[in-house]
PDB file of C-alpha atoms in Angstrom:
ATOM      1  CA  PRO A 200      25.534  16.664  -5.403  1.00  0.00           C
ATOM      2  CA  PRO A 201      23.406  14.741  -7.902  1.00  0.00           C
ATOM      3  CA  PRO A 202      19.691  15.598  -7.786  1.00  0.00           C
ATOM      4  CA  ALA A 203      17.229  13.327  -6.030  1.00  0.00           C
ATOM      5  CA  ARG A 204      15.372  10.925  -8.305  1.00  0.00           C
ATOM      6  CA  GLU A 205      11.772  10.000  -7.748  1.00  0.00           C
ATOM      7  CA  GLU A 206      11.577   6.245  -7.287  1.00  0.00           C
ATOM      8  CA  HIS A 207       8.522   4.023  -7.090  1.00  0.00           C
ATOM      9  CA  PHE A 208       7.764   0.774  -5.335  1.00  0.00           C
ATOM     10  CA  PRO A 209       4.656  -1.398  -5.407  1.00  0.00           C
ATOM     11  CA  VAL A 210       2.814  -2.446  -2.260  1.00  0.00           C
ATOM     12  CA  ASN A 211       0.159  -5.176  -2.491  1.00  0.00           C
ATOM     13  CA  PHE A 212      -2.112  -6.671   0.131  1.00  0.00           C
ATOM     14  CA  THR A 213      -5.480  -8.391   0.459  1.00  0.00           C
ATOM     15  CA  VAL A 214      -8.378  -7.028   2.517  1.00  0.00           C
ATOM     16  CA  THR A 215     -10.473  -9.878   3.912  1.00  0.00           C
ATOM     17  CA  ASN A 216     -13.466  -7.867   5.175  1.00  0.00           C
ATOM     18  CA  LEU A 217     -14.081  -6.017   1.921  1.00  0.00           C
ATOM     19  CA  PRO A 218     -15.953  -8.236  -0.568  1.00  0.00           C
ATOM     20  CA  TYR A 219     -14.984  -7.431  -4.142  1.00  0.00           C
ATOM     21  CA  THR A 220     -17.778  -5.915  -6.233  1.00  0.00           C
ATOM     22  CA  ALA A 221     -17.943  -4.695  -9.808  1.00  0.00           C
ATOM     23  CA  ALA A 222     -17.959  -1.137  -8.433  1.00  0.00           C
ATOM     24  CA  LEU A 223     -14.418  -1.671  -7.110  1.00  0.00           C
ATOM     25  CA  GLY A 224     -13.355  -2.495 -10.648  1.00  0.00           C
ATOM     26  CA  ASN A 225     -14.689   0.833 -11.923  1.00  0.00           C
ATOM     27  CA  SER A 226     -12.396   3.745 -11.040  1.00  0.00           C
ATOM     28  CA  ASN A 227     -15.282   6.206 -11.567  1.00  0.00           C
ATOM     29  CA  SER A 228     -17.661   4.549  -9.084  1.00  0.00           C
ATOM     30  CA  LYS A 229     -18.408   6.117  -5.696  1.00  0.00           C
ATOM     31  CA  LYS A 230     -17.347   2.874  -4.003  1.00  0.00           C
ATOM     32  CA  PHE A 231     -13.961   2.845  -5.776  1.00  0.00           C
ATOM     33  CA  ILE A 232     -13.343   6.522  -5.009  1.00  0.00           C
ATOM     34  CA  ALA A 233     -14.292   6.232  -1.311  1.00  0.00           C
ATOM     35  CA  THR A 234     -12.357   2.996  -0.741  1.00  0.00           C
ATOM     36  CA  ASN A 235      -9.367   4.358  -2.633  1.00  0.00           C
ATOM     37  CA  LYS A 236      -9.368   7.517  -0.502  1.00  0.00           C
ATOM     38  CA  THR A 237      -9.568   5.598   2.780  1.00  0.00           C
ATOM     39  CA  LEU A 238      -6.896   3.039   1.888  1.00  0.00           C
ATOM     40  CA  THR A 239      -4.555   5.671   0.445  1.00  0.00           C
ATOM     41  CA  HIS A 240      -4.854   7.659   3.685  1.00  0.00           C
ATOM     42  CA  LEU A 241      -4.151   4.563   5.816  1.00  0.00           C
ATOM     43  CA  VAL A 242      -1.124   3.447   3.780  1.00  0.00           C
ATOM     44  CA  ASP A 243       0.170   7.055   3.671  1.00  0.00           C
ATOM     45  CA  SER A 244      -0.002   7.441   7.429  1.00  0.00           C
ATOM     46  CA  LEU A 245       1.957   4.201   7.974  1.00  0.00           C
ATOM     47  CA  LEU A 246       4.678   4.995   5.451  1.00  0.00           C
ATOM     48  CA  GLN A 247       5.104   8.508   6.859  1.00  0.00           C
ATOM     49  CA  LYS A 248       5.938   6.855  10.206  1.00  0.00           C
ATOM     50  CA  SER A 249       8.319   4.315   8.652  1.00  0.00           C
ATOM     51  CA  SER A 250      12.055   4.609   8.022  1.00  0.00           C
ATOM     52  CA  ILE A 251      11.302   5.866   4.515  1.00  0.00           C
ATOM     53  CA  GLY A 252       9.160   8.670   6.010  1.00  0.00           C
ATOM     54  CA  PRO A 253      11.485  11.642   5.409  1.00  0.00           C
ATOM     55  CA  ALA A 254      11.870  10.747   1.707  1.00  0.00           C
ATOM     56  CA  TYR A 255       8.286   9.520   1.241  1.00  0.00           C
ATOM     57  CA  ILE A 256       6.210  11.370  -1.387  1.00  0.00           C
ATOM     58  CA  GLY A 257       2.934   9.459  -1.518  1.00  0.00           C
ATOM     59  CA  CYS A 258       0.975   6.444  -2.706  1.00  0.00           C
ATOM     60  CA  LYS A 259      -1.882   5.782  -5.017  1.00  0.00           C
ATOM     61  CA  VAL A 260      -4.113   2.767  -5.433  1.00  0.00           C
ATOM     62  CA  THR A 261      -3.758   1.459  -8.979  1.00  0.00           C
ATOM     63  CA  ALA A 262      -6.266  -1.413  -8.798  1.00  0.00           C
ATOM     64  CA  PHE A 263      -8.630  -3.482  -6.730  1.00  0.00           C
ATOM     65  CA  ARG A 264      -8.768  -7.184  -7.636  1.00  0.00           C
ATOM     66  CA  SER A 265     -11.144 -10.017  -6.829  1.00  0.00           C
ATOM     67  CA  LYS A 266      -9.629 -12.606  -4.460  1.00  0.00           C
ATOM     68  CA  GLU A 267     -11.072 -15.806  -2.948  1.00  0.00           C
ATOM     69  CA  ASN A 268     -14.132 -15.818  -5.257  1.00  0.00           C
ATOM     70  CA  ARG A 269     -14.886 -12.138  -4.567  1.00  0.00           C
ATOM     71  CA  ASP A 270     -14.967 -12.620  -0.776  1.00  0.00           C
ATOM     72  CA  HIS A 271     -11.787 -10.574  -0.464  1.00  0.00           C
ATOM     73  CA  THR A 272     -10.287  -7.649  -2.344  1.00  0.00           C
ATOM     74  CA  GLY A 273      -6.672  -7.460  -3.490  1.00  0.00           C
ATOM     75  CA  VAL A 274      -5.220  -3.957  -3.392  1.00  0.00           C
ATOM     76  CA  ASP A 275      -2.385  -2.756  -5.642  1.00  0.00           C
ATOM     77  CA  VAL A 276      -0.656   0.441  -4.589  1.00  0.00           C
ATOM     78  CA  ILE A 277       2.263   2.359  -6.104  1.00  0.00           C
ATOM     79  CA  CYS A 278       4.286   4.495  -3.711  1.00  0.00           C
ATOM     80  CA  SER A 279       6.904   7.135  -4.451  1.00  0.00           C
ATOM     81  CA  TYR A 280       9.899   8.490  -2.613  1.00  0.00           C
ATOM     82  CA  ARG A 281      12.827  10.794  -3.283  1.00  0.00           C
ATOM     83  CA  ASP A 282      16.035   8.824  -3.711  1.00  0.00           C
ATOM     84  CA  LYS A 283      18.966  11.050  -2.812  1.00  0.00           C
ATOM     85  CA  PRO A 284      22.421   9.478  -2.963  1.00  0.00           C
ATOM     86  CA  SER A 285      23.089  10.906   0.518  1.00  0.00           C
ATOM     87  CA  ASP A 286      20.082   9.114   2.061  1.00  0.00           C
ATOM     88  CA  ALA A 287      20.142   5.623   3.481  1.00  0.00           C
ATOM     89  CA  LYS A 288      19.404   3.078   0.771  1.00  0.00           C
ATOM     90  CA  PHE A 289      15.717   2.196   0.524  1.00  0.00           C
ATOM     91  CA  SER A 290      15.248  -1.246   2.010  1.00  0.00           C
ATOM     92  CA  ARG A 291      12.062  -2.982   0.976  1.00  0.00           C
ATOM     93  CA  VAL A 292      12.738  -5.680   3.588  1.00  0.00           C
ATOM     94  CA  LYS A 293      12.937  -3.040   6.322  1.00  0.00           C
ATOM     95  CA  VAL A 294       9.786  -1.271   5.102  1.00  0.00           C
ATOM     96  CA  TYR A 295       7.989  -4.641   4.870  1.00  0.00           C
ATOM     97  CA  HIS A 296       8.881  -5.395   8.515  1.00  0.00           C
ATOM     98  CA  GLU A 297       7.826  -1.918   9.633  1.00  0.00           C
ATOM     99  CA  LEU A 298       4.469  -2.229   7.844  1.00  0.00           C
ATOM    100  CA  SER A 299       4.058  -5.688   9.343  1.00  0.00           C
ATOM    101  CA  ASN A 300       4.634  -4.309  12.853  1.00  0.00           C
ATOM    102  CA  MET A 301       2.337  -1.319  12.308  1.00  0.00           C
ATOM    103  CA  THR A 302      -0.515  -3.562  11.096  1.00  0.00           C
ATOM    104  CA  ASP A 303      -0.413  -6.040  14.001  1.00  0.00           C
ATOM    105  CA  GLY A 304       1.433  -8.666  11.990  1.00  0.00           C
ATOM    106  CA  ILE A 305      -0.367  -7.750   8.744  1.00  0.00           C
ATOM    107  CA  THR A 306      -3.833  -8.281  10.202  1.00  0.00           C
ATOM    108  CA  LYS A 307      -5.272  -4.767  10.609  1.00  0.00           C
ATOM    109  CA  LEU A 308      -5.278  -1.567   8.573  1.00  0.00           C
ATOM    110  CA  GLY A 309      -7.722   0.907  10.089  1.00  0.00           C
ATOM    111  CA  HIS A 310     -11.083  -0.896  10.130  1.00  0.00           C
ATOM    112  CA  TYR A 311      -9.921  -3.321   7.448  1.00  0.00           C
ATOM    113  CA  SER A 312      -8.746  -6.856   8.162  1.00  0.00           C
ATOM    114  CA  LEU A 313      -5.786  -8.093   6.142  1.00  0.00           C
ATOM    115  CA  ASN A 314      -4.684 -11.518   4.968  1.00  0.00           C
ATOM    116  CA  SER A 315      -1.464 -11.882   6.978  1.00  0.00           C
ATOM    117  CA  GLN A 316       0.223 -13.713   4.067  1.00  0.00           C
ATOM    118  CA  SER A 317      -0.710 -11.091   1.490  1.00  0.00           C
ATOM    119  CA  LEU A 318       1.676  -8.163   2.010  1.00  0.00           C
ATOM    120  CA  TYR A 319       4.294  -7.583  -0.669  1.00  0.00           C
ATOM    121  CA  VAL A 320       6.559  -4.569  -0.806  1.00  0.00           C
ATOM    122  CA  ASN A 321       8.238  -4.247  -4.198  1.00  0.00           C
ATOM    123  CA  GLY A 322       7.208  -7.884  -4.520  1.00  0.00           C
TER     124      GLY A 322
END
């Protein structure tokens, strides 16, 4: 059988109770590192429970962006999974719906509040 390929898909969302600061724009700052670690853990735990779970490799935050005049923070994440021809085809629509369900309709991620219109999977 052909070998599994590692595939990537972007996930983006906006956190409404995390004001954007310059520190979030600096990947070496304590604030960036701590927020990155927390959000990566939260997104990881959801995707491990989703239909992509068995093939899921991991995610990493690539950027935090200022939204709504710095009141909110946009989060850009890149996730990876093993794509084996024998596996069910990755469905971004299905994963989007699963993430939506697991975040109370895209409103909660751990102690973070989300903009319910902001989730994009492979947008």
